[in-house]
Coordinates of C-alpha atoms in Angstrom, one line a residue:
M85 CA -111.3 13.2 -123.0
S86 CA -114.9 12.3 -121.2
K87 CA -114.4 10.5 -118.2
V88 CA -116.4 7.5 -118.8
C89 CA -115.1 3.8 -118.6
E90 CA -115.4 1.9 -122.0
V91 CA -115.8 -1.5 -120.0
T92 CA -118.0 -0.9 -117.1
G93 CA -120.0 2.2 -118.5
K94 CA -118.6 4.2 -115.0
K95 CA -118.7 7.9 -115.4
V96 CA -118.7 11.2 -113.4
M97 CA -121.2 11.6 -110.5
F98 CA -122.4 14.9 -108.7
G99 CA -122.9 16.0 -105.4
N100 CA -122.2 18.4 -102.5
N101 CA -119.2 19.4 -100.9
V102 CA -120.3 20.2 -97.0
S103 CA -118.3 22.6 -95.0
F104 CA -117.7 22.7 -91.3
S105 CA -120.7 25.2 -91.1
I106 CA -122.6 22.5 -93.4
N107 CA -122.8 25.1 -96.2
K108 CA -123.2 22.8 -99.6
T109 CA -121.9 23.8 -102.9
K110 CA -121.9 21.4 -106.1
R111 CA -118.8 19.4 -106.8
R112 CA -118.4 16.5 -109.3
F113 CA -117.0 12.6 -108.4
D114 CA -114.6 12.0 -111.4
A115 CA -114.2 7.7 -112.0
N116 CA -110.8 6.6 -111.7
V117 CA -110.6 6.2 -115.7
S118 CA -107.2 6.6 -117.6
K119 CA -106.4 5.7 -121.2
K120 CA -104.6 2.1 -121.8
R121 CA -103.3 0.1 -124.6
F122 CA -104.2 -3.7 -124.7
Y123 CA -102.3 -6.1 -127.4
I124 CA -104.6 -8.4 -128.6
P125 CA -102.5 -11.5 -130.5
E126 CA -105.8 -12.9 -132.4
E127 CA -105.7 -10.1 -134.2
D128 CA -101.9 -8.7 -134.3
R129 CA -103.2 -5.3 -132.9
W130 CA -103.1 -2.9 -130.4
V131 CA -106.5 -1.1 -128.6
T132 CA -106.6 1.9 -126.8
L133 CA -109.3 2.3 -124.4
N134 CA -110.5 4.3 -121.6
V135 CA -110.4 1.6 -118.7
S136 CA -111.4 2.0 -115.0
A137 CA -109.8 0.6 -112.2
R138 CA -112.4 -2.3 -111.9
G139 CA -112.5 -2.3 -115.9
L140 CA -109.1 -3.3 -115.4
K141 CA -109.7 -6.0 -113.1
I142 CA -112.5 -7.4 -115.6
I143 CA -110.0 -7.5 -118.6
N144 CA -107.3 -9.4 -116.3
K145 CA -110.3 -11.6 -115.4
K146 CA -112.0 -12.5 -118.6
G147 CA -109.4 -11.6 -121.4
I148 CA -109.5 -8.6 -123.6
S149 CA -110.6 -10.8 -126.8
A150 CA -113.7 -11.7 -124.4
V151 CA -114.3 -8.0 -123.1
L152 CA -114.1 -6.6 -126.5
K153 CA -116.6 -9.3 -127.8
E154 CA -119.0 -8.1 -125.0
I155 CA -118.6 -4.4 -125.5
N156 CA -119.4 -4.9 -129.6
S157 CA -122.6 -6.8 -128.6
K158 CA -124.0 -4.0 -126.2
K159 CA -123.4 -1.4 -129.3

């Protein structure tokens, strides 16, 4: 599963671990993404999305139907 939110487009960032002696080694900052199922009553079906925490807040605010229309229009 790739760590990309299907609603917001958030994905992995890269940076450095910095030790006490200021040695720098590469690291990843993963997005807070999890699989979530949503029910669409208009179509009477379930949809599974990889959604970040911010994506969940957007879905709660706008509704799943409006968010899916936006996703389809972007593609």
